[in-house]
Short mmCIF file of C-alpha atoms in Angstrom, two decimals:
data_model
loop_
_atom_site.label_atom_id
_atom_site.label_comp_id
_atom_site.label_asym_id
_atom_site.label_seq_id
_atom_site.Cartn_x
_atom_site.Cartn_y
_atom_site.Cartn_z
CA UNK A 174 0.43 -0.37 0.05
CA UNK A 175 1.36 3.35 -1.03
CA UNK A 176 0.42 6.91 0.84
CA UNK A 177 -1.86 7.47 -2.24
CA UNK A 178 -3.83 4.62 -1.56
CA UNK A 179 -3.86 4.99 2.28
CA UNK A 180 -5.52 8.32 2.00
CA UNK A 181 -8.78 6.61 0.25
CA UNK A 182 -8.64 4.23 2.54
CA UNK A 183 -8.85 7.09 5.03
CA UNK A 184 -11.74 9.22 3.48
CA UNK A 185 -14.38 5.34 3.80
CA UNK A 186 -15.85 4.35 6.90
CA UNK A 187 -14.82 1.07 8.27
CA UNK A 188 -16.24 -1.36 6.59
CA UNK A 189 -15.83 -5.23 5.87
CA UNK A 190 -12.51 -4.54 3.91
CA UNK A 191 -11.06 -2.55 6.19
CA UNK A 192 -10.81 -0.77 10.23
CA UNK A 193 -8.64 0.89 11.67
CA UNK A 194 -6.96 0.84 15.46
CA UNK A 195 -5.03 3.09 17.33
CA UNK A 196 -2.45 0.78 18.50
CA UNK A 197 -0.47 -1.57 18.10
CA UNK A 198 -2.55 -5.01 20.11
CA UNK A 199 -0.54 -4.77 23.64
CA UNK A 200 0.22 -8.62 26.01
CA UNK A 201 -2.54 -8.96 27.31
CA UNK A 202 -5.22 -8.39 24.26
CA UNK A 203 -4.46 -11.51 21.93
CA UNK A 204 -7.13 -12.54 22.09
CA UNK A 205 -8.61 -9.49 20.58
CA UNK A 206 -5.47 -9.81 17.91
CA UNK A 207 -7.09 -13.10 17.30
CA UNK A 208 -10.43 -12.76 16.90
CA UNK A 209 -9.62 -9.44 14.13
CA UNK A 210 -7.32 -11.05 11.93
CA UNK A 211 -10.47 -14.46 12.48
CA UNK A 212 -12.54 -12.28 11.75
CA UNK A 213 -10.83 -10.41 8.47
CA UNK A 214 -9.80 -14.11 6.96
CA UNK A 215 -13.63 -14.98 7.72
CA UNK A 216 -14.89 -12.30 4.65
CA UNK A 217 -17.90 -13.69 1.70
CA UNK A 218 -16.42 -11.16 -0.60
CA UNK A 219 -13.19 -11.85 -2.55
CA UNK A 220 -10.81 -8.97 -1.81
CA UNK A 221 -7.54 -8.69 0.33
CA UNK A 222 -8.55 -6.56 3.66
CA UNK A 223 -6.94 -4.32 6.09
CA UNK A 224 -6.10 -3.48 9.29
CA UNK A 225 -4.02 -0.50 9.56
CA UNK A 226 -3.09 0.88 12.34
CA UNK A 227 -2.14 4.48 13.94
CA UNK A 228 -5.25 6.16 13.05
CA UNK A 229 -7.48 6.96 15.54
CA UNK A 230 -11.48 4.90 14.71
CA UNK A 231 -13.51 7.77 15.83
CA UNK A 232 -11.56 10.63 13.55
CA UNK A 233 -9.66 8.66 10.97
CA UNK A 234 -6.57 11.36 12.06
CA UNK A 235 -3.26 9.42 11.73
CA UNK A 236 -1.59 9.53 14.72
CA UNK A 237 1.77 6.56 13.89
CA UNK A 238 2.95 4.43 15.37
CA UNK A 239 6.29 4.78 15.54
CA UNK A 240 6.67 4.98 19.40
CA UNK A 241 4.36 2.06 20.45
CA UNK A 242 6.25 -0.58 22.62
CA UNK A 243 4.52 -3.34 20.68
CA UNK A 244 5.23 -2.59 17.36
CA UNK A 245 5.33 -5.76 15.76
CA UNK A 246 6.26 -7.51 12.38
CA UNK A 247 5.66 -8.96 9.46
CA UNK A 248 7.22 -12.46 10.54
CA UNK A 249 6.60 -11.58 14.62
CA UNK A 250 2.84 -11.91 13.35
CA UNK A 251 3.37 -14.75 10.97
CA UNK A 252 5.10 -17.14 14.21
CA UNK A 253 1.97 -16.48 16.12
CA UNK A 254 -0.58 -17.38 14.14
CA UNK A 255 1.82 -21.03 13.55
CA UNK A 256 1.36 -20.91 17.20
CA UNK A 257 -2.26 -21.02 17.38
CA UNK A 258 -4.42 -24.19 16.79
CA UNK A 259 -6.24 -24.11 13.78
CA UNK A 260 -8.77 -26.15 12.49
CA UNK A 261 -7.57 -28.00 9.33
CA UNK A 262 -4.07 -26.09 10.31
CA UNK A 263 -4.69 -23.16 7.20
CA UNK A 264 -2.39 -20.36 8.46
CA UNK A 265 -3.70 -17.35 7.60
CA UNK A 266 -1.36 -15.55 4.79
CA UNK A 267 -0.65 -11.58 6.17
CA UNK A 268 1.25 -9.12 5.06
CA UNK A 269 2.27 -6.34 6.81
CA UNK A 270 3.70 -2.73 5.17
CA UNK A 271 4.52 0.86 6.70
CA UNK A 272 2.88 3.80 5.11
CA UNK A 273 4.92 7.21 5.74
CA UNK A 274 2.01 9.37 6.25
CA UNK A 275 2.17 12.69 4.47
CA UNK A 276 2.82 13.95 8.51
CA UNK A 277 5.30 12.26 8.77
CA UNK A 278 4.06 9.79 10.69
CA UNK A 279 4.78 5.96 10.85
CA UNK A 280 1.68 3.70 9.59
CA UNK A 281 1.89 -0.22 9.59
CA UNK A 282 -1.06 -1.17 7.54
CA UNK A 283 -1.62 -5.15 8.03
CA UNK A 284 -2.76 -7.08 4.56
CA UNK A 285 -5.45 -9.97 5.28
CA UNK A 286 -4.68 -11.51 1.59
CA UNK A 287 -8.61 -13.14 0.68
CA UNK A 288 -8.57 -17.12 0.72
CA UNK A 289 -11.53 -19.86 -0.20
CA UNK A 290 -10.61 -21.44 2.92
CA UNK A 291 -13.38 -20.44 4.92
CA UNK A 292 -14.40 -20.37 7.28
CA UNK A 293 -10.60 -20.49 10.40
CA UNK A 294 -11.18 -21.51 13.72
CA UNK A 295 -9.52 -22.85 16.42
CA UNK A 296 -10.07 -26.29 16.94
CA UNK A 297 -8.91 -25.85 20.71
CA UNK A 298 -9.16 -24.08 23.92
CA UNK A 299 -7.07 -20.64 23.61
CA UNK A 300 -6.34 -17.25 25.32
CA UNK A 301 -3.59 -15.32 25.64
CA UNK A 302 -1.25 -17.54 27.87
CA UNK A 303 -1.11 -20.26 25.76
CA UNK A 304 -3.89 -23.64 25.00
CA UNK A 305 -6.01 -25.93 27.26
CA UNK A 306 -7.40 -28.71 26.68
CA UNK A 307 -10.31 -29.21 29.85
CA UNK A 308 -11.83 -26.88 30.60
CA UNK A 309 -12.79 -25.32 34.31
CA UNK A 310 -9.18 -26.74 35.72
CA UNK A 311 -5.59 -25.00 36.55
CA UNK A 312 -2.64 -26.71 34.69
CA UNK A 313 1.26 -25.59 33.94
CA UNK A 314 0.47 -22.91 36.10
CA UNK A 315 -2.73 -21.59 33.84
CA UNK A 316 -5.91 -20.15 34.22
CA UNK A 317 -8.89 -20.19 32.18
CA UNK A 318 -10.82 -16.34 31.47
CA UNK A 319 -13.95 -15.03 30.23
CA UNK A 320 -10.86 -14.30 27.33
CA UNK A 321 -10.68 -17.69 25.69
CA UNK A 322 -11.29 -18.80 22.49
CA UNK A 323 -13.77 -21.71 22.23
CA UNK A 324 -13.27 -24.36 19.74
CA UNK A 325 -15.10 -23.95 16.91
CA UNK A 326 -15.47 -20.41 17.83
CA UNK A 327 -16.76 -18.71 14.35
CA UNK A 328 -15.58 -14.11 14.07
CA UNK A 329 -15.98 -13.26 10.78
CA UNK A 330 -17.19 -9.32 9.64
CA UNK A 331 -19.95 -8.10 8.34
CA UNK A 332 -20.30 -4.36 7.55
CA UNK A 333 -17.69 -2.63 10.46
CA UNK A 334 -19.16 -5.13 12.74
CA UNK A 335 -17.08 -8.25 13.94
CA UNK A 336 -18.61 -11.62 16.36
CA UNK A 337 -18.66 -10.41 19.98
CA UNK A 338 -16.35 -11.35 21.26
CA UNK A 339 -18.20 -14.32 23.85
CA UNK A 340 -19.99 -14.90 20.27
CA UNK A 341 -19.89 -17.38 17.49
CA UNK A 342 -21.05 -17.01 13.89
CA UNK A 343 -24.95 -17.01 13.35
CA UNK A 344 -26.19 -19.94 11.04
CA UNK A 345 -26.27 -18.00 7.91
CA UNK A 346 -23.19 -16.54 7.83
CA UNK A 347 -21.59 -19.25 8.55
CA UNK A 348 -23.37 -21.48 5.35
CA UNK A 349 -22.15 -18.26 3.79
CA UNK A 350 -18.97 -18.98 4.50
CA UNK A 351 -19.05 -22.54 4.07
CA UNK A 352 -20.89 -21.79 0.11
CA UNK A 353 -17.07 -19.24 -0.13
CA UNK A 354 -15.17 -22.38 0.34
CA UNK A 355 -16.97 -24.36 -2.61
CA UNK A 356 -16.85 -21.27 -4.42
CA UNK A 357 -20.47 -21.86 -4.93
CA UNK A 358 -20.76 -17.77 -4.17
CA UNK A 359 -18.71 -17.01 -7.17
CA UNK A 360 -19.67 -17.12 -11.34
CA UNK A 361 -19.58 -19.83 -12.64
CA UNK A 362 -17.35 -19.56 -15.05
CA UNK A 363 -15.16 -19.33 -11.43
CA UNK A 364 -16.57 -22.22 -10.45
CA UNK A 365 -15.89 -23.97 -13.64
CA UNK A 366 -11.95 -23.28 -13.21
CA UNK A 367 -12.41 -24.36 -9.17
CA UNK A 368 -13.23 -27.62 -10.64
CA UNK A 369 -11.02 -28.28 -13.64
CA UNK A 370 -8.48 -28.02 -10.67
CA UNK A 371 -9.79 -30.83 -9.29
CA UNK A 372 -8.11 -33.46 -12.57
CA UNK A 373 -8.18 -36.53 -10.61
CA UNK A 374 -11.84 -36.39 -10.59
CA UNK A 375 -12.73 -36.57 -13.99
CA UNK A 376 -14.03 -39.44 -16.01
CA UNK A 377 -14.19 -39.59 -20.26
CA UNK A 378 -16.69 -40.50 -21.58
CA UNK A 379 -17.52 -42.13 -24.55
CA UNK A 380 -21.34 -43.13 -25.94
CA UNK A 381 -23.75 -41.28 -28.19
CA UNK A 382 -21.67 -38.68 -27.40
CA UNK A 383 -17.55 -38.31 -26.18
CA UNK A 384 -16.48 -35.85 -23.52
CA UNK A 385 -15.66 -35.36 -20.13
CA UNK A 386 -18.22 -35.36 -16.54
CA UNK A 387 -17.10 -33.75 -13.60
CA UNK A 388 -18.17 -37.24 -10.98
CA UNK A 389 -18.23 -34.65 -8.39
CA UNK A 390 -21.02 -33.10 -9.28
CA UNK A 391 -22.53 -33.52 -12.53
CA UNK A 392 -24.08 -30.91 -13.54
CA UNK A 393 -20.39 -29.51 -14.83
CA UNK A 394 -19.40 -31.72 -18.14
CA UNK A 395 -17.35 -30.92 -21.71
CA UNK A 396 -18.66 -32.47 -24.52
CA UNK A 397 -16.49 -32.69 -28.30
CA UNK A 398 -17.68 -32.15 -31.95
CA UNK A 399 -15.78 -32.29 -35.41
CA UNK A 400 -15.01 -29.40 -35.80
CA UNK A 401 -14.97 -28.24 -40.29
CA UNK A 402 -11.40 -26.13 -38.98
CA UNK A 403 -9.31 -26.13 -42.81
CA UNK A 404 -5.22 -26.56 -42.25
CA UNK A 405 -3.65 -29.57 -41.82
CA UNK A 406 -0.77 -28.51 -39.87
CA UNK A 407 0.30 -25.92 -36.72
CA UNK A 408 3.04 -25.08 -35.12
CA UNK A 409 1.99 -27.17 -32.39
CA UNK A 410 1.45 -30.72 -34.43
CA UNK A 411 4.53 -30.56 -36.43
CA UNK A 412 6.61 -32.62 -34.11
CA UNK A 413 4.95 -35.31 -33.83
CA UNK A 414 5.73 -38.61 -35.80
CA UNK A 415 1.92 -37.78 -37.78
CA UNK A 416 1.78 -34.12 -38.38
CA UNK A 417 -2.21 -34.34 -39.52
CA UNK A 418 -4.90 -32.37 -36.89
CA UNK A 419 -8.03 -33.86 -36.31
CA UNK A 420 -9.77 -30.86 -35.27
CA UNK A 421 -12.98 -30.69 -32.62
CA UNK A 422 -14.73 -27.70 -30.73
CA UNK A 423 -14.48 -28.54 -26.40
CA UNK A 424 -18.52 -27.24 -24.64
CA UNK A 425 -17.97 -26.21 -21.34
CA UNK A 426 -21.43 -27.53 -20.05
CA UNK A 427 -23.79 -26.28 -16.73
CA UNK A 428 -26.63 -28.74 -16.53
CA UNK A 429 -27.47 -27.60 -20.48
CA UNK A 430 -25.80 -24.45 -20.70
CA UNK A 431 -22.70 -24.21 -23.00
CA UNK A 432 -21.22 -21.34 -20.73
CA UNK A 433 -17.85 -21.74 -22.69
CA UNK A 434 -16.27 -23.53 -26.60
CA UNK A 435 -12.53 -24.22 -27.89
CA UNK A 436 -11.27 -25.32 -30.18
CA UNK A 437 -9.26 -29.07 -29.12
CA UNK A 438 -7.52 -31.23 -31.66
CA UNK A 439 -6.48 -35.02 -31.97
CA UNK A 440 -2.76 -35.84 -32.40
CA UNK A 441 -0.13 -38.14 -33.78
CA UNK A 442 -2.71 -40.02 -35.16
CA UNK A 443 -6.03 -39.43 -33.24
CA UNK A 444 -4.22 -40.71 -30.37
CA UNK A 445 -3.50 -37.83 -28.04
CA UNK A 446 -6.04 -35.26 -27.49
CA UNK A 447 -4.75 -31.14 -27.09
CA UNK A 448 -6.42 -28.01 -26.28
CA UNK A 449 -5.79 -25.30 -29.22
CA UNK A 450 -3.45 -23.04 -27.72
CA UNK A 451 -4.82 -19.06 -28.50
CA UNK A 452 -2.71 -16.95 -31.17
CA UNK A 453 -0.92 -14.26 -30.35
CA UNK A 454 1.12 -11.12 -32.13
CA UNK A 455 3.16 -8.13 -31.60
CA UNK A 456 1.24 -5.07 -30.83
CA UNK A 457 0.26 -3.05 -33.83
CA UNK A 458 2.11 -5.69 -35.83
CA UNK A 459 1.80 -5.43 -40.16
CA UNK A 460 3.69 -8.02 -40.96
CA UNK A 461 1.44 -11.25 -39.76
CA UNK A 462 3.86 -12.12 -37.07
CA UNK A 463 2.09 -15.27 -35.14
CA UNK A 464 2.73 -17.69 -32.42
CA UNK A 465 0.58 -19.98 -30.27
CA UNK A 466 0.57 -19.17 -26.21
CA UNK A 467 -1.09 -20.02 -23.71
CA UNK A 468 -2.11 -18.19 -19.33
CA UNK A 469 -1.35 -19.83 -16.55
CA UNK A 470 -5.47 -20.28 -14.39
CA UNK A 471 -6.90 -19.65 -17.32
CA UNK A 472 -10.25 -21.82 -19.03
CA UNK A 473 -8.24 -23.21 -21.04
CA UNK A 474 -4.91 -24.18 -19.73
CA UNK A 475 -5.97 -25.80 -17.06
CA UNK A 476 -8.20 -28.39 -19.78
CA UNK A 477 -4.99 -28.83 -21.02
CA UNK A 478 -3.91 -29.43 -17.87
CA UNK A 479 -6.94 -32.34 -17.24
CA UNK A 480 -5.69 -33.67 -20.82
CA UNK A 481 -2.05 -33.60 -20.11
CA UNK A 482 -2.89 -36.87 -16.50
CA UNK A 483 -6.23 -37.44 -17.11
CA UNK A 484 -7.02 -37.49 -21.33
CA UNK A 485 -8.60 -40.47 -23.61
CA UNK A 486 -5.21 -41.54 -23.43
CA UNK A 487 -2.04 -41.20 -21.84
CA UNK A 488 -0.13 -38.80 -22.25
CA UNK A 489 3.58 -39.10 -21.76
CA UNK A 490 6.51 -37.09 -21.14
CA UNK A 491 7.34 -36.64 -24.11
CA UNK A 492 4.35 -35.84 -25.57
CA UNK A 493 3.82 -32.67 -24.26
CA UNK A 494 7.60 -31.64 -24.51
CA UNK A 495 7.03 -32.22 -28.79
CA UNK A 496 3.54 -30.46 -28.01
CA UNK A 497 5.23 -27.56 -26.13
CA UNK A 498 8.11 -26.25 -28.59
CA UNK A 499 6.70 -23.90 -29.76
CA UNK A 500 4.24 -22.33 -27.70
CA UNK A 501 4.72 -19.80 -25.38
CA UNK A 502 3.11 -20.13 -21.97
CA UNK A 503 2.62 -16.74 -20.08
CA UNK A 504 2.39 -16.55 -15.43
CA UNK A 505 -0.48 -13.77 -16.91
CA UNK A 506 -2.44 -11.92 -18.40
CA UNK A 507 -0.72 -9.06 -18.15
CA UNK A 508 2.58 -10.08 -18.88
CA UNK A 509 1.19 -11.52 -22.32
CA UNK A 510 0.46 -7.50 -23.03
CA UNK A 511 3.32 -6.60 -21.99
CA UNK A 512 5.18 -8.60 -24.00
CA UNK A 513 3.60 -8.10 -27.38
CA UNK A 514 4.11 -4.49 -26.64
CA UNK A 515 8.12 -4.83 -26.32
CA UNK A 516 7.98 -6.95 -29.14
CA UNK A 517 6.65 -4.75 -31.50
CA UNK A 518 9.04 -2.15 -30.88
CA UNK A 519 11.54 -4.71 -32.52
CA UNK A 520 10.08 -4.34 -35.71
CA UNK A 521 12.14 -5.76 -38.87
CA UNK A 522 14.62 -7.47 -36.68
CA UNK A 523 11.70 -9.30 -35.22
CA UNK A 524 11.25 -10.62 -38.86
CA UNK A 525 14.67 -11.74 -39.90
CA UNK A 526 15.27 -13.40 -36.55
CA UNK A 527 12.37 -16.11 -37.12
CA UNK A 528 12.27 -16.28 -40.81
CA UNK A 529 13.31 -19.94 -41.61
CA UNK A 530 15.95 -21.30 -43.49
CA UNK A 531 15.92 -23.03 -46.82
CA UNK A 532 17.49 -26.36 -44.83
CA UNK A 533 15.03 -25.85 -41.95
CA UNK A 534 11.31 -25.67 -44.71
CA UNK A 535 13.08 -28.14 -46.73
CA UNK A 536 13.63 -30.63 -43.39
CA UNK A 537 9.86 -29.86 -42.33
CA UNK A 538 8.83 -30.61 -45.75
CA UNK A 539 10.61 -34.40 -46.18
CA UNK A 540 9.13 -34.61 -42.74
CA UNK A 541 5.46 -33.95 -43.88
CA UNK A 542 5.28 -35.43 -47.14
CA UNK A 543 5.23 -38.79 -45.52
CA UNK A 544 2.21 -37.90 -44.75
CA UNK A 545 0.59 -35.09 -46.51
CA UNK A 546 1.77 -35.94 -50.46
CA UNK A 547 -0.44 -33.90 -51.55
CA UNK A 548 -0.89 -30.43 -50.07
CA UNK A 549 2.10 -29.56 -49.41
CA UNK A 550 2.06 -26.51 -52.06
CA UNK A 551 -0.55 -25.33 -49.86
CA UNK A 552 0.90 -25.05 -46.30
CA UNK A 553 4.66 -23.47 -48.19
#
């Protein structure tokens, strides 16, 4: 967070995205710290949240934390969270940033990253002095207090209100968190992406139709049908012994609705099924320079991952190497856009760099002639 972003948050009343604290939590208020962290983890939206420390929560004046003796850094908080008896052992992901405000004061911002691993709660009774396993007793010098956090006590936040220290989330609130956990409160394409990541629970079928079924929820399935695309070979197929492509259209279905369609291809004599990569080109390129690419964490790339591990036939490591030889894989859409903008700056130099030699063309012709003897003139 930079100072401009901090200024923006200061103009807003506290809500289910941010909360102001005048000072850091002292050693007698660690239970309150756990409650506030968990409350911002257990939100139903899908954004990061912020505990902003060094700001008067009534006036929103920046008073700073530079003299706060209880001030902690990121590693302190991570170590503290790892010591808690958290159910399921999911440790909330946090980041501490310090912003120097316009008046010279330091403001510490704890970013609580969004997660679908909700609800988060403790599985043992706990207070700032330690954790206990039985009630109404004194054990190892520790005494239970009213401040104890109880097993399965769920703190959450609605608007600017956290669950009270002696209460737990109401049924309808917790129900919404479980919907988030199972991606039931997301748009259908996001739910599809979530299901596709569960590659082992998809099954390939061939009956009156050909496709894939998600075994845990049959509302999600995919159908293949022949496509009339005319290209017989492509950059992603030329490295296989049989480079000829059997084009397919893959329809991602939810119940009877097609939510997304994409091209697929049977390669290597229809033994292997792959998703057809996207076509990219340098920005403002008028030289007809094209290339094939995938972007991770997209539907198309995730379907390809499914085909690789659970397709109609086993895909070997060697098969994947041959397929990806002429494909660029981006980490994000932003990386793809930035790369294509940079490539466009090189113009003629780029064109000359990728121009094949006569020897390269002859090798390719020789390879293709074994499978496409009558159609080479349409390719070269």
